[in-house]
PDB file of C-alpha atoms in Angstrom:
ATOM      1  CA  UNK S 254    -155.894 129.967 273.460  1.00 71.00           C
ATOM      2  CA  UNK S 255    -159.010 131.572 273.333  1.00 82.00           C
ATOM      3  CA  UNK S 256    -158.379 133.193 276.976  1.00 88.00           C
ATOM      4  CA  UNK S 257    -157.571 136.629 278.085  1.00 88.00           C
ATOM      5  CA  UNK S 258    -153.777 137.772 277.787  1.00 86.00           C
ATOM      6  CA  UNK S 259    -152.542 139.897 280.422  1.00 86.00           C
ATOM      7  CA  UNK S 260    -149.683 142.385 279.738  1.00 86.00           C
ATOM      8  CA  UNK S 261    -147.936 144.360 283.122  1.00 85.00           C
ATOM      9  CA  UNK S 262    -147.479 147.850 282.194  1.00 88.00           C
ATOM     10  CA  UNK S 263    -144.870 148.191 284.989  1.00 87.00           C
ATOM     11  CA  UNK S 264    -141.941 145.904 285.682  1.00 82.00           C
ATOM     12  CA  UNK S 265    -141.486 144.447 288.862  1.00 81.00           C
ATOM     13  CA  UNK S 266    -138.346 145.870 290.634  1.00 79.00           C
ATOM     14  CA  UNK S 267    -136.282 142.872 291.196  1.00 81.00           C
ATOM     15  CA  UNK S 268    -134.450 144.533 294.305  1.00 78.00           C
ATOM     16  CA  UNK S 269    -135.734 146.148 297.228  1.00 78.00           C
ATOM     17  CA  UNK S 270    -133.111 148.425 299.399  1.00 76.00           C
ATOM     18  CA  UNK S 271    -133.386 148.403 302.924  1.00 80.00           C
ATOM     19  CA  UNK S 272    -131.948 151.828 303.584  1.00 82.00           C
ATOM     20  CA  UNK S 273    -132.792 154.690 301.607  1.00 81.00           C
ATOM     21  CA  UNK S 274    -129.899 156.251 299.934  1.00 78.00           C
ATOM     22  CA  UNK S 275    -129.327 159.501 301.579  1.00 75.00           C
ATOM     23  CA  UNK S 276    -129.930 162.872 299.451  1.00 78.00           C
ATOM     24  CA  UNK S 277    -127.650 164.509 296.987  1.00 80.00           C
ATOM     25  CA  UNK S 278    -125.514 167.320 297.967  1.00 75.00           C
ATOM     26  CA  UNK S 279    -126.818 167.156 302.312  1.00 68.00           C
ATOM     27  CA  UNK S 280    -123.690 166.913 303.443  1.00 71.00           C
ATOM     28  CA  UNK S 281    -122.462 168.434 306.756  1.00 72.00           C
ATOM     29  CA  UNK S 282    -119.203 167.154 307.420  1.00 73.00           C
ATOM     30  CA  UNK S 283    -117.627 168.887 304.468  1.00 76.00           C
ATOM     31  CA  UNK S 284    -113.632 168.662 304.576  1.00 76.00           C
ATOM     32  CA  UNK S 285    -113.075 172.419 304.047  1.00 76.00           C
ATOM     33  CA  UNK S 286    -115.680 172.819 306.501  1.00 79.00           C
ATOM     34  CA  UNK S 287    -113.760 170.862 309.455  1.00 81.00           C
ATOM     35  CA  UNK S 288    -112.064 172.027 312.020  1.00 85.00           C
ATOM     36  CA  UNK S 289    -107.775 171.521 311.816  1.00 88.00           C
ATOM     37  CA  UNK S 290    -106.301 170.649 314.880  1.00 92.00           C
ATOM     38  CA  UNK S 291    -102.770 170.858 316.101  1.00 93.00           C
ATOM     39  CA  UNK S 292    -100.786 168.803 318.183  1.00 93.00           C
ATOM     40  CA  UNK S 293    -100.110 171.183 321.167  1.00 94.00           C
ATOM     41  CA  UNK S 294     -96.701 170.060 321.354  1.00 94.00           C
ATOM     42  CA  UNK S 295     -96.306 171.832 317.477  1.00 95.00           C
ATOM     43  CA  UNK S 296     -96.394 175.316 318.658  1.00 94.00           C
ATOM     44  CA  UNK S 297     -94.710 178.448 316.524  1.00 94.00           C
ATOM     45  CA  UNK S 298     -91.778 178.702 316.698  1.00 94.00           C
ATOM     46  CA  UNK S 299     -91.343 174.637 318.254  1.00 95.00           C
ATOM     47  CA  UNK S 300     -87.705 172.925 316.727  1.00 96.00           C
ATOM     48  CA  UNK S 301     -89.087 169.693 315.152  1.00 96.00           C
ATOM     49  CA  UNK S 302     -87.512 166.644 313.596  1.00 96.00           C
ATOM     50  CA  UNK S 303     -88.643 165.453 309.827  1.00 96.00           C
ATOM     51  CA  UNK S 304     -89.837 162.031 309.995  1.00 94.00           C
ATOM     52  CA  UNK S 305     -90.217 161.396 306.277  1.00 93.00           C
ATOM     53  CA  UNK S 306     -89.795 162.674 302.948  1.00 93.00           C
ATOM     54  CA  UNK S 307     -86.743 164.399 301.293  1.00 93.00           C
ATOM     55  CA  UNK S 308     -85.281 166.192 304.701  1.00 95.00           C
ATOM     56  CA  UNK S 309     -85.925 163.629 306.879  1.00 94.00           C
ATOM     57  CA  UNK S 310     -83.940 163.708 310.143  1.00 94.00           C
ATOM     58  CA  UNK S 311     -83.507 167.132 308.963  1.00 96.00           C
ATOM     59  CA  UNK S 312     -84.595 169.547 312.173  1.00 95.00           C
ATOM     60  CA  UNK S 313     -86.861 172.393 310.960  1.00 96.00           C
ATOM     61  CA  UNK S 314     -88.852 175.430 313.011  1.00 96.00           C
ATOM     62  CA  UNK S 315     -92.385 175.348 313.088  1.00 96.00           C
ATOM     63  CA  UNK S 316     -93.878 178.650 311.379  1.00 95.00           C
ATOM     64  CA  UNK S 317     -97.445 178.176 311.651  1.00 94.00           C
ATOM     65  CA  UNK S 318    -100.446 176.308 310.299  1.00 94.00           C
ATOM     66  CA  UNK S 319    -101.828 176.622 307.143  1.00 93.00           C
ATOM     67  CA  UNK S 320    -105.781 176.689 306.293  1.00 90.00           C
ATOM     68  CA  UNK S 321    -105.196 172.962 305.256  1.00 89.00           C
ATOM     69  CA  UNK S 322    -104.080 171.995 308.228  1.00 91.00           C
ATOM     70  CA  UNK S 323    -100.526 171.184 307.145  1.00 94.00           C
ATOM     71  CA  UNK S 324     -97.617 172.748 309.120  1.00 96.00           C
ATOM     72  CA  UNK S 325     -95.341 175.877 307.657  1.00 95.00           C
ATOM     73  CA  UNK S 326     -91.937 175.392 308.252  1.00 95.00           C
ATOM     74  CA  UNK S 327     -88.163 175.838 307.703  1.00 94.00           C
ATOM     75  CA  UNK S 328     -84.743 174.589 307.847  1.00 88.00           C
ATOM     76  CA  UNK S 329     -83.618 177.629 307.436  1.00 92.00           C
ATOM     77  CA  UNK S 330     -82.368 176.696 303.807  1.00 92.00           C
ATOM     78  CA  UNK S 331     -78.828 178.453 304.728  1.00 91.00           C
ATOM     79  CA  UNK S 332     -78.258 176.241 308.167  1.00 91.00           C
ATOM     80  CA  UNK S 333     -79.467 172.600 306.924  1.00 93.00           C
ATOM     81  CA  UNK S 334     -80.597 173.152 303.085  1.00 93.00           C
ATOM     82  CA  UNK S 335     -84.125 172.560 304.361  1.00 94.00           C
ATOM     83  CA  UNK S 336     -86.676 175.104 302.106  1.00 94.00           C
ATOM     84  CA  UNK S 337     -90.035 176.560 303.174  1.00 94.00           C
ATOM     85  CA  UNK S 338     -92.535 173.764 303.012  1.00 94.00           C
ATOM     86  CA  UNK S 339     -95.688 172.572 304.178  1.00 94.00           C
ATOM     87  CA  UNK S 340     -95.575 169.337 306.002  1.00 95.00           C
ATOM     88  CA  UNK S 341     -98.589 167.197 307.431  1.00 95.00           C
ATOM     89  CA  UNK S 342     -97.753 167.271 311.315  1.00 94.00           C
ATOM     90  CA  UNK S 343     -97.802 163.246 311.080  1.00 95.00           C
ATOM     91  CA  UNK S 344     -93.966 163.446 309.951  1.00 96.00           C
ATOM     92  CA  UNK S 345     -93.187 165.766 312.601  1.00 95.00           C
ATOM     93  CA  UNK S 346     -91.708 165.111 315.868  1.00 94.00           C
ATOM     94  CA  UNK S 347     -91.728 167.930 318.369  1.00 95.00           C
ATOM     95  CA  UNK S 348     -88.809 168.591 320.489  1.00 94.00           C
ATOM     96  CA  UNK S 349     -88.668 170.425 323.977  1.00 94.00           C
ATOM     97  CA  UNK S 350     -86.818 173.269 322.218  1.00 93.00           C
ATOM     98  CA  UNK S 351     -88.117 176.514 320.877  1.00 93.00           C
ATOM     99  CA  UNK S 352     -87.327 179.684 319.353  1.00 94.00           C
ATOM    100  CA  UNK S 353     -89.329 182.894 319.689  1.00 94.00           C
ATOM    101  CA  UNK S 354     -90.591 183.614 315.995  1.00 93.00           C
ATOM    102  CA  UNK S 355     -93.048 186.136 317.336  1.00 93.00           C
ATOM    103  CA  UNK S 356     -91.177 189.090 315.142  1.00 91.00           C
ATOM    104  CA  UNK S 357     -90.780 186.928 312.108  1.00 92.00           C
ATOM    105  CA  UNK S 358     -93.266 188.110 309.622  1.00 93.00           C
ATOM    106  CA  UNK S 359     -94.738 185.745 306.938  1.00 92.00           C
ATOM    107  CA  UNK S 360     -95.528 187.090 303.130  1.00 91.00           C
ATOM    108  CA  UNK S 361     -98.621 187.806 302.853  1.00 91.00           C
ATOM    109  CA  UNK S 362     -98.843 185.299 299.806  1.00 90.00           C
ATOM    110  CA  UNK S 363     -97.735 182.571 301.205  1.00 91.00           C
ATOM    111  CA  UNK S 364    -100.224 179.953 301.640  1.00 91.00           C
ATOM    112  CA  UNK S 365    -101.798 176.855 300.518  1.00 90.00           C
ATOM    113  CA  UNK S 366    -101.679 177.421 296.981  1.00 90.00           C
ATOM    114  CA  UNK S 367     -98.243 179.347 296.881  1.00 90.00           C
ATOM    115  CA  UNK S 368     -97.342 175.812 297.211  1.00 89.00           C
ATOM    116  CA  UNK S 369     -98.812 173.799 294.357  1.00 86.00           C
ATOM    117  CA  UNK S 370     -96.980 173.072 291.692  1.00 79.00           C
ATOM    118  CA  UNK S 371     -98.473 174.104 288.086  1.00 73.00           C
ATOM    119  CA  UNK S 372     -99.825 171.244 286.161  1.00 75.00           C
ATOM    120  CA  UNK S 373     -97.848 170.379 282.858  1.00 69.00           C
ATOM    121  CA  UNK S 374    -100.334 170.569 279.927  1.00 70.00           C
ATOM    122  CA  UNK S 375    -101.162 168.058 278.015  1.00 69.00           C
ATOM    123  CA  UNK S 376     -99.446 166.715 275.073  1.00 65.00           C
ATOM    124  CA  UNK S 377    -102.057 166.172 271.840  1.00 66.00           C
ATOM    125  CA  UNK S 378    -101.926 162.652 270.516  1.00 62.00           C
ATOM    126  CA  UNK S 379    -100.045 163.103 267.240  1.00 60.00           C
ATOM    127  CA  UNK S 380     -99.043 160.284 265.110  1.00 59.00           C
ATOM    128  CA  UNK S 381     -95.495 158.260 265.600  1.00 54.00           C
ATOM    129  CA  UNK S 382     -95.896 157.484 268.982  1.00 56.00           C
ATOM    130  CA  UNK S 383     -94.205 160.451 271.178  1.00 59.00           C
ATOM    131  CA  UNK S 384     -94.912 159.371 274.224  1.00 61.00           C
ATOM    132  CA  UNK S 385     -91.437 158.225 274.822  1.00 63.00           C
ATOM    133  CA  UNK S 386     -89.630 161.279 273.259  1.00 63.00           C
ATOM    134  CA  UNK S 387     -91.403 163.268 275.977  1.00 64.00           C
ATOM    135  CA  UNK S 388     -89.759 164.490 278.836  1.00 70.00           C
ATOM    136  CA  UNK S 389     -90.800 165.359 282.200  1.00 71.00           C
ATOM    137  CA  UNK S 390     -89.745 168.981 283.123  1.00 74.00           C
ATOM    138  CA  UNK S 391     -87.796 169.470 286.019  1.00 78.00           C
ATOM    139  CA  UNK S 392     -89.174 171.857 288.720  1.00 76.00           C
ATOM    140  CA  UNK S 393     -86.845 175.667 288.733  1.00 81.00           C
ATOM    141  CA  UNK S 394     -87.453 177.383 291.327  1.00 81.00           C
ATOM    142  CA  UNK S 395     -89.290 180.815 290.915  1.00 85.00           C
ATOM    143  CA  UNK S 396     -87.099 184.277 292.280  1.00 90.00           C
ATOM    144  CA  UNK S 397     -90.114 185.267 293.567  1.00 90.00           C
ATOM    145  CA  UNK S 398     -89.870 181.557 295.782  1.00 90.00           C
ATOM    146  CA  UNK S 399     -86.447 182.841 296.782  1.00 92.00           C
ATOM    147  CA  UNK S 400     -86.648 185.483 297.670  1.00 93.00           C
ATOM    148  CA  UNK S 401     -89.530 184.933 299.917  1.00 94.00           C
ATOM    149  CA  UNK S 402     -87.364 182.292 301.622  1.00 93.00           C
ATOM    150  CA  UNK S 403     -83.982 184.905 302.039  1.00 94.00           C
ATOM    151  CA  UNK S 404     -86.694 187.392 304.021  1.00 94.00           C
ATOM    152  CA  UNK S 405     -87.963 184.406 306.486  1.00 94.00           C
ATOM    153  CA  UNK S 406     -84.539 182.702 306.739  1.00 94.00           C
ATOM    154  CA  UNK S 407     -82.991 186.485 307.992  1.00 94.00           C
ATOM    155  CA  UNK S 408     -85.617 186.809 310.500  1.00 94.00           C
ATOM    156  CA  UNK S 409     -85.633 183.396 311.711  1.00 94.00           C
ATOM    157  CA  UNK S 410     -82.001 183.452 311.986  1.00 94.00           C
ATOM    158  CA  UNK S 411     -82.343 186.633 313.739  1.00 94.00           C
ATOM    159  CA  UNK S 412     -84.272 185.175 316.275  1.00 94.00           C
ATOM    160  CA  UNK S 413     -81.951 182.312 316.851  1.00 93.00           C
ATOM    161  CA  UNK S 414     -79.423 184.813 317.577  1.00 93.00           C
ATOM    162  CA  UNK S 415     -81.580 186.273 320.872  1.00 93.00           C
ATOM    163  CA  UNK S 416     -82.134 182.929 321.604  1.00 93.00           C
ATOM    164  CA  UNK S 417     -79.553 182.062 324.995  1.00 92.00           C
ATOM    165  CA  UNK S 418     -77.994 179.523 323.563  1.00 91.00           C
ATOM    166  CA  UNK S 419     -77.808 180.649 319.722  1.00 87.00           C
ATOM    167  CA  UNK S 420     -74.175 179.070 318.824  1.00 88.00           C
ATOM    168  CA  UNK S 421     -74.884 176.018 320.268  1.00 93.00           C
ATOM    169  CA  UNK S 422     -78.652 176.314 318.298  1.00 94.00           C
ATOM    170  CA  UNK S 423     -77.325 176.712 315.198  1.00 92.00           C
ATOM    171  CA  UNK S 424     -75.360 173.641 314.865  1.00 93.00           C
ATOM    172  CA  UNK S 425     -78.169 171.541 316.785  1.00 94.00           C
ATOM    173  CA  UNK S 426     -79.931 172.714 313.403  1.00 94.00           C
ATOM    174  CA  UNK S 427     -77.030 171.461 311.001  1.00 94.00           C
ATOM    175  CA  UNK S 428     -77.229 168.106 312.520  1.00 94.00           C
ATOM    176  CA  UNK S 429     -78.726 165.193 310.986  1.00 94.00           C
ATOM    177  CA  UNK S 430     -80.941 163.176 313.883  1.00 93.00           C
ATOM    178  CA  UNK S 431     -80.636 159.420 313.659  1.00 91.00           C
ATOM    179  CA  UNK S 432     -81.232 156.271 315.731  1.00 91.00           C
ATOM    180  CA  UNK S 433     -77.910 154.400 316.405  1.00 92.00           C
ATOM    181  CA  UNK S 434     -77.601 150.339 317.779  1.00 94.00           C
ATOM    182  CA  UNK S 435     -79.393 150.385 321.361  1.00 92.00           C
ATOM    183  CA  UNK S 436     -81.829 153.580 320.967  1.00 93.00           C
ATOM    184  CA  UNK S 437     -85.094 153.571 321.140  1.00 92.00           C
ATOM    185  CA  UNK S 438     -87.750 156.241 320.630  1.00 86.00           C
ATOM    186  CA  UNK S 439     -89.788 155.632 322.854  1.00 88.00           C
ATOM    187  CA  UNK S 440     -88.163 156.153 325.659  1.00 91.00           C
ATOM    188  CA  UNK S 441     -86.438 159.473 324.799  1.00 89.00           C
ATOM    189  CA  UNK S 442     -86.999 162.553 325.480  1.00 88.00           C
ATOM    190  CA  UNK S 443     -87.424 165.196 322.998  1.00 83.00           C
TER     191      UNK S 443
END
């Protein structure tokens, strides 16, 4: 129209943060950097009851702790069929009991990652659908796995034996703990 036309060589920014978004990479509260606490109840050696998973109500001993913080522990897998396993201290209940596992002596290879399972590669996408005709593999157990479970279960059985009341131990291990009509947690004692 004759005038002077006006072009903005920069947009406007339509939204305006309040906070600035903190830097990339700053972090100090990294998880592997934290420090894992344990209950001090969950001592080695401590008899505990399994809360949840596949051995639940199963009692197991308490080994140690693991880097992760999750507890080592076993049935032992000849008394109650319980294996070596990690288990988050969450679905553990500690009981008064105890057995001295001070001569038991751990592989030296087993830790965090003895216990992950090996990922299943994966399957190409051919043609004719084979997603169904694919099965999952079941999980064998290594000899290497078994072995390392024999050694601890002899040594932990071993020091059930000194315990003073080792019989008696032994089938306090075999039994399955359960809540029957008119008990209540809360106001046992463990």
């Amino acid at each position: 129209n004759g005038g002077k036309r006006m072009v903005r060589v920069k947009r406007l920014r339509n939204d305006v943060p309040t906070l600035d978004k903190a830097p990339k990479g700053t972090s100090t509260k990294f998880f592997s950097k934290q420090k894992r606490t344990l209950r001090p109840s969950l001592t080695n050696g401590t008899i505990a009851i399994v809360l949840a998973g596949a051995h639940k109500g199963k009692r197991v001993v308490v080994l140690k702790q693991l880097a992760s913080g999750l507890v080592l522990v076993t049935g032992p897998l000849k008394l109650n069929g319980c294996p070596m396993r990690r288990i988050n201290q969450n679905y553990l209940l500690a009981t008064k009991t105890s057995v001295d596992v001070t001569a038991v002596k751990l592989p030296e290879n087993v830790n965090d990652d003895y216990f992950k399972h090996a990922k299943a590669p994966k399957a190409k996408k051919t043609e004719g659908g084979d997603i169904f005709a694919a099965k999952k593999e079941e999980y064998k157990v290594s000899d290497a796995r078994k072995a390392d479970q024999e050694t601890v279960d002899k040594q932990v059985l071993a020091a059930m034996k000194k315990h003073p009341e080792g019989a008696s131990l032994k089938a306090y291990m075999k039994a399955i703990f359960s809540l029957s009509k008119g008990q209540f947690p809360h106001t046992m004692a463990f």
